[in-house]
């Protein structure tokens, strides 16, 4: 099992550009979560999916952020247009049920200059 | 609403000494509790969980946690700290209403040689 796979590991982009982060969850996991981590705000849940359907996107900071899960093996988090304050580490996690805990990916470190 | 609190932002301990990282919870019903560790530039990794049964739960890397219902606590412990234990530690509780984990703000453990 390769675990939760995120790409890219690092992304540096200019303000105003579109950024797409990708996640491949563990096969058989029904839940997928997107988190953002910064020094100031800690770990924040942005959105989560159950069986590819978005359940709660109340943590998405603004309309510039969008997330999709077209199938059980792939999800994207898109920021358009990006701003310097979006600089953070973005994590994807998946699980079968919360009972089992989550498995996190290694994260994408986003820097917007 | 379900919640967890990690009252200490940072814990400092000398190598070889016992360590404790504190966590208290607030849930309706029986809690499902978790500890995760985050090493630098890595995602969160599962350490241990309490669902039911023995109040002392053993996990990875020699860590254990004690569930105390009367004090609503789930403190993480290790008899002898290693420098390599230095990391960020998160406590989490299952939210029964949404079936997702609620994470604490994290405690940074620093083990000095």
PDB file of C-alpha atoms in Angstrom:
ATOM      1  CA  UNK A   1       0.000   0.000   0.000  1.00  0.00           C
ATOM      2  CA  UNK A   2       1.598   3.248  -1.143  1.00  0.00           C
ATOM      3  CA  UNK A   3      -0.443   5.341   1.245  1.00  0.00           C
ATOM      4  CA  UNK A   4      -2.045   8.659   0.376  1.00  0.00           C
ATOM      5  CA  UNK A   5      -0.158  10.240  -2.490  1.00  0.00           C
ATOM      6  CA  UNK A   6      -0.030  13.977  -2.997  1.00  0.00           C
ATOM      7  CA  UNK A   7       1.523  15.956  -5.812  1.00  0.00           C
ATOM      8  CA  UNK A   8       3.409  18.108  -6.204  1.00  0.00           C
ATOM      9  CA  UNK A   9       5.457  18.093  -2.985  1.00  0.00           C
ATOM     10  CA  UNK A  10       6.419  21.706  -3.489  1.00  0.00           C
ATOM     11  CA  UNK A  11       4.819  24.432  -5.579  1.00  0.00           C
ATOM     12  CA  UNK A  12       6.030  27.974  -6.044  1.00  0.00           C
ATOM     13  CA  UNK A  13       3.803  30.244  -8.048  1.00  0.00           C
ATOM     14  CA  UNK A  14       3.205  33.890  -8.676  1.00  0.00           C
ATOM     15  CA  UNK A  15       0.263  35.756  -7.260  1.00  0.00           C
ATOM     16  CA  UNK A  16      -2.731  35.551  -9.576  1.00  0.00           C
ATOM     17  CA  UNK A  17      -1.819  32.186 -11.062  1.00  0.00           C
ATOM     18  CA  UNK A  18      -3.990  29.104 -10.838  1.00  0.00           C
ATOM     19  CA  UNK A  19      -2.719  26.303  -8.609  1.00  0.00           C
ATOM     20  CA  UNK A  20      -3.925  22.707  -8.636  1.00  0.00           C
ATOM     21  CA  UNK A  21      -3.047  20.257  -5.899  1.00  0.00           C
ATOM     22  CA  UNK A  22      -3.654  16.559  -6.384  1.00  0.00           C
ATOM     23  CA  UNK A  23      -4.399  13.652  -4.129  1.00  0.00           C
ATOM     24  CA  UNK A  24      -4.749   9.917  -4.571  1.00  0.00           C
ATOM     25  CA  UNK A  25      -6.388   8.308  -1.531  1.00  0.00           C
ATOM     26  CA  UNK A  26      -5.889   4.780  -0.306  1.00  0.00           C
ATOM     27  CA  UNK A  27      -7.949   2.295  -2.255  1.00  0.00           C
ATOM     28  CA  UNK A  28     -11.115   1.353  -0.389  1.00  0.00           C
ATOM     29  CA  UNK A  29     -11.230   4.495   1.724  1.00  0.00           C
ATOM     30  CA  UNK A  30     -14.615   6.190   1.484  1.00  0.00           C
ATOM     31  CA  UNK A  31     -13.638   9.509   3.033  1.00  0.00           C
ATOM     32  CA  UNK A  32     -11.227  12.121   1.736  1.00  0.00           C
ATOM     33  CA  UNK A  33     -10.201  15.270   3.581  1.00  0.00           C
ATOM     34  CA  UNK A  34      -8.293  18.391   2.573  1.00  0.00           C
ATOM     35  CA  UNK A  35      -6.457  20.287   5.313  1.00  0.00           C
ATOM     36  CA  UNK A  36      -4.349  23.412   5.379  1.00  0.00           C
ATOM     37  CA  UNK A  37      -1.590  23.965   7.947  1.00  0.00           C
ATOM     38  CA  UNK A  38       0.065  27.266   8.791  1.00  0.00           C
ATOM     39  CA  UNK A  39       1.996  28.486  11.790  1.00  0.00           C
ATOM     40  CA  UNK A  40      -0.612  31.113  12.537  1.00  0.00           C
ATOM     41  CA  UNK A  41      -3.798  29.085  12.126  1.00  0.00           C
ATOM     42  CA  UNK A  42      -2.611  25.542  12.776  1.00  0.00           C
ATOM     43  CA  UNK A  43      -4.403  22.640  11.090  1.00  0.00           C
ATOM     44  CA  UNK A  44      -7.650  23.621   9.348  1.00  0.00           C
ATOM     45  CA  UNK A  45     -10.145  21.303   7.666  1.00  0.00           C
ATOM     46  CA  UNK A  46     -11.094  22.803   4.323  1.00  0.00           C
ATOM     47  CA  UNK A  47     -13.477  20.241   2.850  1.00  0.00           C
ATOM     48  CA  UNK A  48     -14.253  16.555   3.006  1.00  0.00           C
ATOM     49  CA  UNK A  49     -15.863  14.026   0.719  1.00  0.00           C
ATOM     50  CA  UNK A  50     -17.741  10.802   1.357  1.00  0.00           C
ATOM     51  CA  UNK A  51     -18.037   8.416  -1.583  1.00  0.00           C
ATOM     52  CA  UNK A  52     -16.841  11.220  -3.900  1.00  0.00           C
ATOM     53  CA  UNK A  53     -19.566  13.611  -2.756  1.00  0.00           C
ATOM     54  CA  UNK A  54     -18.600  16.836  -0.951  1.00  0.00           C
ATOM     55  CA  UNK A  55     -20.139  16.734   2.510  1.00  0.00           C
ATOM     56  CA  UNK A  56     -18.880  19.870   4.210  1.00  0.00           C
ATOM     57  CA  UNK A  57     -17.000  22.696   2.524  1.00  0.00           C
ATOM     58  CA  UNK A  58     -17.543  25.232   5.285  1.00  0.00           C
ATOM     59  CA  UNK A  59     -13.809  25.430   5.860  1.00  0.00           C
ATOM     60  CA  UNK A  60     -13.019  26.602   2.338  1.00  0.00           C
ATOM     61  CA  UNK A  61     -11.798  30.143   2.892  1.00  0.00           C
ATOM     62  CA  UNK A  62     -13.211  31.833  -0.204  1.00  0.00           C
ATOM     63  CA  UNK A  63     -14.650  31.278  -3.630  1.00  0.00           C
ATOM     64  CA  UNK A  64     -11.115  31.215  -4.980  1.00  0.00           C
ATOM     65  CA  UNK A  65     -10.853  27.709  -3.536  1.00  0.00           C
ATOM     66  CA  UNK A  66     -12.582  24.744  -5.123  1.00  0.00           C
ATOM     67  CA  UNK A  67     -12.255  20.975  -4.726  1.00  0.00           C
ATOM     68  CA  UNK A  68     -13.421  18.061  -6.806  1.00  0.00           C
ATOM     69  CA  UNK A  69     -13.425  14.307  -6.529  1.00  0.00           C
ATOM     70  CA  UNK A  70     -14.339  12.917  -9.936  1.00  0.00           C
ATOM     71  CA  UNK A  71     -13.764   9.319  -8.856  1.00  0.00           C
ATOM     72  CA  UNK A  72     -12.756   7.265  -5.849  1.00  0.00           C
ATOM     73  CA  UNK A  73      -9.065   7.426  -6.644  1.00  0.00           C
ATOM     74  CA  UNK A  74      -8.461  11.109  -7.335  1.00  0.00           C
ATOM     75  CA  UNK A  75      -9.172  14.525  -5.907  1.00  0.00           C
ATOM     76  CA  UNK A  76      -8.007  18.045  -6.678  1.00  0.00           C
ATOM     77  CA  UNK A  77      -7.878  21.276  -4.736  1.00  0.00           C
ATOM     78  CA  UNK A  78      -7.701  24.332  -6.927  1.00  0.00           C
ATOM     79  CA  UNK A  79      -6.918  27.925  -6.028  1.00  0.00           C
ATOM     80  CA  UNK A  80      -7.697  30.545  -8.640  1.00  0.00           C
ATOM     81  CA  UNK A  81      -6.377  33.192  -8.441  1.00  0.00           C
ATOM     82  CA  UNK A  82      -3.715  32.456  -5.838  1.00  0.00           C
ATOM     83  CA  UNK A  83      -2.612  35.022  -3.270  1.00  0.00           C
ATOM     84  CA  UNK A  84       0.431  35.198  -0.970  1.00  0.00           C
ATOM     85  CA  UNK A  85      -1.769  34.487   2.068  1.00  0.00           C
ATOM     86  CA  UNK A  86      -2.573  31.085   0.560  1.00  0.00           C
ATOM     87  CA  UNK A  87       1.006  30.016   1.252  1.00  0.00           C
ATOM     88  CA  UNK A  88       0.766  26.962   3.496  1.00  0.00           C
ATOM     89  CA  UNK A  89       1.166  23.208   3.583  1.00  0.00           C
ATOM     90  CA  UNK A  90      -1.881  21.450   2.196  1.00  0.00           C
ATOM     91  CA  UNK A  91      -2.583  17.909   3.343  1.00  0.00           C
ATOM     92  CA  UNK A  92      -4.892  15.297   1.984  1.00  0.00           C
ATOM     93  CA  UNK A  93      -6.084  12.439   4.207  1.00  0.00           C
ATOM     94  CA  UNK A  94      -8.321   9.450   3.654  1.00  0.00           C
ATOM     95  CA  UNK A  95     -10.134   6.937   5.838  1.00  0.00           C
ATOM     96  CA  UNK A  96     -12.725   4.193   5.801  1.00  0.00           C
ATOM     97  CA  UNK A  97     -14.543   5.502   8.844  1.00  0.00           C
ATOM     98  CA  UNK A  98     -13.281   7.868  11.532  1.00  0.00           C
ATOM     99  CA  UNK A  99     -13.300   4.837  13.829  1.00  0.00           C
ATOM    100  CA  UNK A 100     -10.143   3.694  12.039  1.00  0.00           C
ATOM    101  CA  UNK A 101      -8.393   7.046  12.072  1.00  0.00           C
ATOM    102  CA  UNK A 102      -7.041   8.922   9.097  1.00  0.00           C
ATOM    103  CA  UNK A 103      -4.032   8.331   6.864  1.00  0.00           C
ATOM    104  CA  UNK A 104      -2.353  11.542   5.789  1.00  0.00           C
ATOM    105  CA  UNK A 105      -0.309  12.270   2.716  1.00  0.00           C
ATOM    106  CA  UNK A 106       3.067  13.984   2.913  1.00  0.00           C
ATOM    107  CA  UNK A 107       1.562  17.322   1.945  1.00  0.00           C
ATOM    108  CA  UNK A 108       2.133  19.986  -0.678  1.00  0.00           C
ATOM    109  CA  UNK A 109       4.066  23.042   0.409  1.00  0.00           C
ATOM    110  CA  UNK A 110       2.629  25.972  -1.526  1.00  0.00           C
ATOM    111  CA  UNK A 111       4.446  29.272  -1.765  1.00  0.00           C
ATOM    112  CA  UNK A 112       2.745  32.152  -3.539  1.00  0.00           C
ATOM    113  CA  UNK A 113       5.065  35.063  -4.292  1.00  0.00           C
TER     114      UNK A 113
ATOM    115  CA  UNK B   1     -20.193  19.737  20.408  1.00  0.00           C
ATOM    116  CA  UNK B   2     -17.209  17.418  20.482  1.00  0.00           C
ATOM    117  CA  UNK B   3     -13.846  19.027  21.187  1.00  0.00           C
ATOM    118  CA  UNK B   4     -10.327  18.390  22.419  1.00  0.00           C
ATOM    119  CA  UNK B   5      -7.936  20.721  24.178  1.00  0.00           C
ATOM    120  CA  UNK B   6      -4.168  20.565  24.314  1.00  0.00           C
ATOM    121  CA  UNK B   7      -3.296  23.043  27.037  1.00  0.00           C
ATOM    122  CA  UNK B   8       0.435  23.209  26.326  1.00  0.00           C
ATOM    123  CA  UNK B   9       1.860  24.734  23.162  1.00  0.00           C
ATOM    124  CA  UNK B  10       5.277  23.269  23.932  1.00  0.00           C
ATOM    125  CA  UNK B  11       6.718  20.655  26.254  1.00  0.00           C
ATOM    126  CA  UNK B  12      10.433  20.470  26.952  1.00  0.00           C
ATOM    127  CA  UNK B  13      12.031  17.381  28.420  1.00  0.00           C
ATOM    128  CA  UNK B  14      15.551  16.029  28.791  1.00  0.00           C
ATOM    129  CA  UNK B  15      16.489  12.853  26.974  1.00  0.00           C
ATOM    130  CA  UNK B  16      15.942   9.806  29.138  1.00  0.00           C
ATOM    131  CA  UNK B  17      13.302  11.476  31.286  1.00  0.00           C
ATOM    132  CA  UNK B  18       9.633  10.509  31.153  1.00  0.00           C
ATOM    133  CA  UNK B  19       7.392  12.703  29.050  1.00  0.00           C
ATOM    134  CA  UNK B  20       3.706  13.587  29.154  1.00  0.00           C
ATOM    135  CA  UNK B  21       1.727  15.482  26.541  1.00  0.00           C
ATOM    136  CA  UNK B  22      -1.694  16.479  27.821  1.00  0.00           C
ATOM    137  CA  UNK B  23      -5.081  16.221  26.147  1.00  0.00           C
ATOM    138  CA  UNK B  24      -8.570  16.718  27.514  1.00  0.00           C
ATOM    139  CA  UNK B  25     -11.787  16.068  25.647  1.00  0.00           C
ATOM    140  CA  UNK B  26     -15.445  16.956  25.659  1.00  0.00           C
ATOM    141  CA  UNK B  27     -17.909  14.550  24.033  1.00  0.00           C
ATOM    142  CA  UNK B  28     -21.399  13.287  24.499  1.00  0.00           C
ATOM    143  CA  UNK B  29     -21.250   9.541  24.858  1.00  0.00           C
ATOM    144  CA  UNK B  30     -18.216   7.286  24.814  1.00  0.00           C
ATOM    145  CA  UNK B  31     -15.200   8.918  23.217  1.00  0.00           C
ATOM    146  CA  UNK B  32     -13.031   7.601  20.419  1.00  0.00           C
ATOM    147  CA  UNK B  33      -9.631   9.230  20.983  1.00  0.00           C
ATOM    148  CA  UNK B  34      -6.498   9.376  18.862  1.00  0.00           C
ATOM    149  CA  UNK B  35      -2.929  10.617  18.985  1.00  0.00           C
ATOM    150  CA  UNK B  36      -0.976  11.630  15.892  1.00  0.00           C
ATOM    151  CA  UNK B  37       2.625  12.761  15.485  1.00  0.00           C
ATOM    152  CA  UNK B  38       4.016  15.093  12.842  1.00  0.00           C
ATOM    153  CA  UNK B  39       7.741  15.122  12.150  1.00  0.00           C
ATOM    154  CA  UNK B  40       9.242  18.071  10.263  1.00  0.00           C
ATOM    155  CA  UNK B  41       8.178  18.256   6.625  1.00  0.00           C
ATOM    156  CA  UNK B  42       5.942  15.208   6.982  1.00  0.00           C
ATOM    157  CA  UNK B  43       2.234  14.488   7.254  1.00  0.00           C
ATOM    158  CA  UNK B  44       0.540  13.436  10.454  1.00  0.00           C
ATOM    159  CA  UNK B  45       1.165   9.826  11.430  1.00  0.00           C
ATOM    160  CA  UNK B  46      -1.099   7.681  13.557  1.00  0.00           C
ATOM    161  CA  UNK B  47       0.345   6.765  16.981  1.00  0.00           C
ATOM    162  CA  UNK B  48      -2.474   5.113  18.890  1.00  0.00           C
ATOM    163  CA  UNK B  49      -6.177   5.161  19.609  1.00  0.00           C
ATOM    164  CA  UNK B  50      -8.644   4.388  22.358  1.00  0.00           C
ATOM    165  CA  UNK B  51     -12.030   2.968  21.451  1.00  0.00           C
ATOM    166  CA  UNK B  52     -12.920   0.786  24.378  1.00  0.00           C
ATOM    167  CA  UNK B  53     -11.328  -1.634  26.809  1.00  0.00           C
ATOM    168  CA  UNK B  54      -8.114  -1.198  28.769  1.00  0.00           C
ATOM    169  CA  UNK B  55      -7.543   2.391  29.841  1.00  0.00           C
ATOM    170  CA  UNK B  56      -3.839   2.153  29.017  1.00  0.00           C
ATOM    171  CA  UNK B  57      -3.287   2.052  25.279  1.00  0.00           C
ATOM    172  CA  UNK B  58       0.078   1.182  23.767  1.00  0.00           C
ATOM    173  CA  UNK B  59       1.131   2.567  20.426  1.00  0.00           C
ATOM    174  CA  UNK B  60       4.028   3.100  18.075  1.00  0.00           C
ATOM    175  CA  UNK B  61       7.579   4.135  19.021  1.00  0.00           C
ATOM    176  CA  UNK B  62       7.108   3.188  22.687  1.00  0.00           C
ATOM    177  CA  UNK B  63       4.329   5.690  23.323  1.00  0.00           C
ATOM    178  CA  UNK B  64       1.279   4.969  25.421  1.00  0.00           C
ATOM    179  CA  UNK B  65      -1.768   6.926  26.474  1.00  0.00           C
ATOM    180  CA  UNK B  66      -3.975   6.704  29.507  1.00  0.00           C
ATOM    181  CA  UNK B  67      -7.711   7.183  29.179  1.00  0.00           C
ATOM    182  CA  UNK B  68      -9.234   8.727  32.293  1.00  0.00           C
ATOM    183  CA  UNK B  69     -12.988   9.059  32.097  1.00  0.00           C
ATOM    184  CA  UNK B  70     -13.442  10.942  35.369  1.00  0.00           C
ATOM    185  CA  UNK B  71     -10.922  13.582  34.344  1.00  0.00           C
ATOM    186  CA  UNK B  72     -11.921  13.457  30.649  1.00  0.00           C
ATOM    187  CA  UNK B  73      -8.263  13.181  29.740  1.00  0.00           C
ATOM    188  CA  UNK B  74      -6.178  11.156  27.326  1.00  0.00           C
ATOM    189  CA  UNK B  75      -2.567  12.056  28.067  1.00  0.00           C
ATOM    190  CA  UNK B  76       0.257  10.750  25.911  1.00  0.00           C
ATOM    191  CA  UNK B  77       3.223   9.298  27.774  1.00  0.00           C
ATOM    192  CA  UNK B  78       6.586   7.711  27.256  1.00  0.00           C
ATOM    193  CA  UNK B  79       8.827   6.377  30.045  1.00  0.00           C
ATOM    194  CA  UNK B  80      12.098   7.551  28.504  1.00  0.00           C
ATOM    195  CA  UNK B  81      12.226  10.328  25.914  1.00  0.00           C
ATOM    196  CA  UNK B  82      14.515  10.304  22.889  1.00  0.00           C
ATOM    197  CA  UNK B  83      15.801  13.303  20.964  1.00  0.00           C
ATOM    198  CA  UNK B  84      14.145  11.758  17.911  1.00  0.00           C
ATOM    199  CA  UNK B  85      10.740  12.093  19.635  1.00  0.00           C
ATOM    200  CA  UNK B  86      10.930  15.842  19.063  1.00  0.00           C
ATOM    201  CA  UNK B  87       7.906  16.604  16.901  1.00  0.00           C
ATOM    202  CA  UNK B  88       4.418  18.094  16.877  1.00  0.00           C
ATOM    203  CA  UNK B  89       1.767  15.965  18.573  1.00  0.00           C
ATOM    204  CA  UNK B  90      -1.964  16.165  17.927  1.00  0.00           C
ATOM    205  CA  UNK B  91      -4.797  14.736  19.963  1.00  0.00           C
ATOM    206  CA  UNK B  92      -8.111  14.051  18.191  1.00  0.00           C
ATOM    207  CA  UNK B  93     -11.622  12.914  19.087  1.00  0.00           C
ATOM    208  CA  UNK B  94     -14.295  11.426  16.885  1.00  0.00           C
ATOM    209  CA  UNK B  95     -17.339  13.599  16.272  1.00  0.00           C
ATOM    210  CA  UNK B  96     -20.230  11.117  16.275  1.00  0.00           C
ATOM    211  CA  UNK B  97     -22.549  13.485  14.447  1.00  0.00           C
ATOM    212  CA  UNK B  98     -20.334  13.969  11.427  1.00  0.00           C
ATOM    213  CA  UNK B  99     -18.104  10.887  11.722  1.00  0.00           C
ATOM    214  CA  UNK B 100     -14.972  12.984  11.363  1.00  0.00           C
ATOM    215  CA  UNK B 101     -12.064  13.629  13.695  1.00  0.00           C
ATOM    216  CA  UNK B 102     -11.720  16.876  15.595  1.00  0.00           C
ATOM    217  CA  UNK B 103      -8.047  17.736  16.082  1.00  0.00           C
ATOM    218  CA  UNK B 104      -6.467  19.716  18.885  1.00  0.00           C
ATOM    219  CA  UNK B 105      -4.148  22.634  18.261  1.00  0.00           C
ATOM    220  CA  UNK B 106      -1.030  20.520  18.687  1.00  0.00           C
ATOM    221  CA  UNK B 107       1.788  20.403  21.233  1.00  0.00           C
ATOM    222  CA  UNK B 108       5.384  20.767  20.197  1.00  0.00           C
ATOM    223  CA  UNK B 109       7.614  18.331  22.065  1.00  0.00           C
ATOM    224  CA  UNK B 110      11.267  19.275  22.348  1.00  0.00           C
ATOM    225  CA  UNK B 111      13.621  16.643  23.775  1.00  0.00           C
ATOM    226  CA  UNK B 112      17.045  17.999  24.715  1.00  0.00           C
ATOM    227  CA  UNK B 113      20.178  15.845  24.749  1.00  0.00           C
TER     228      UNK B 113
END
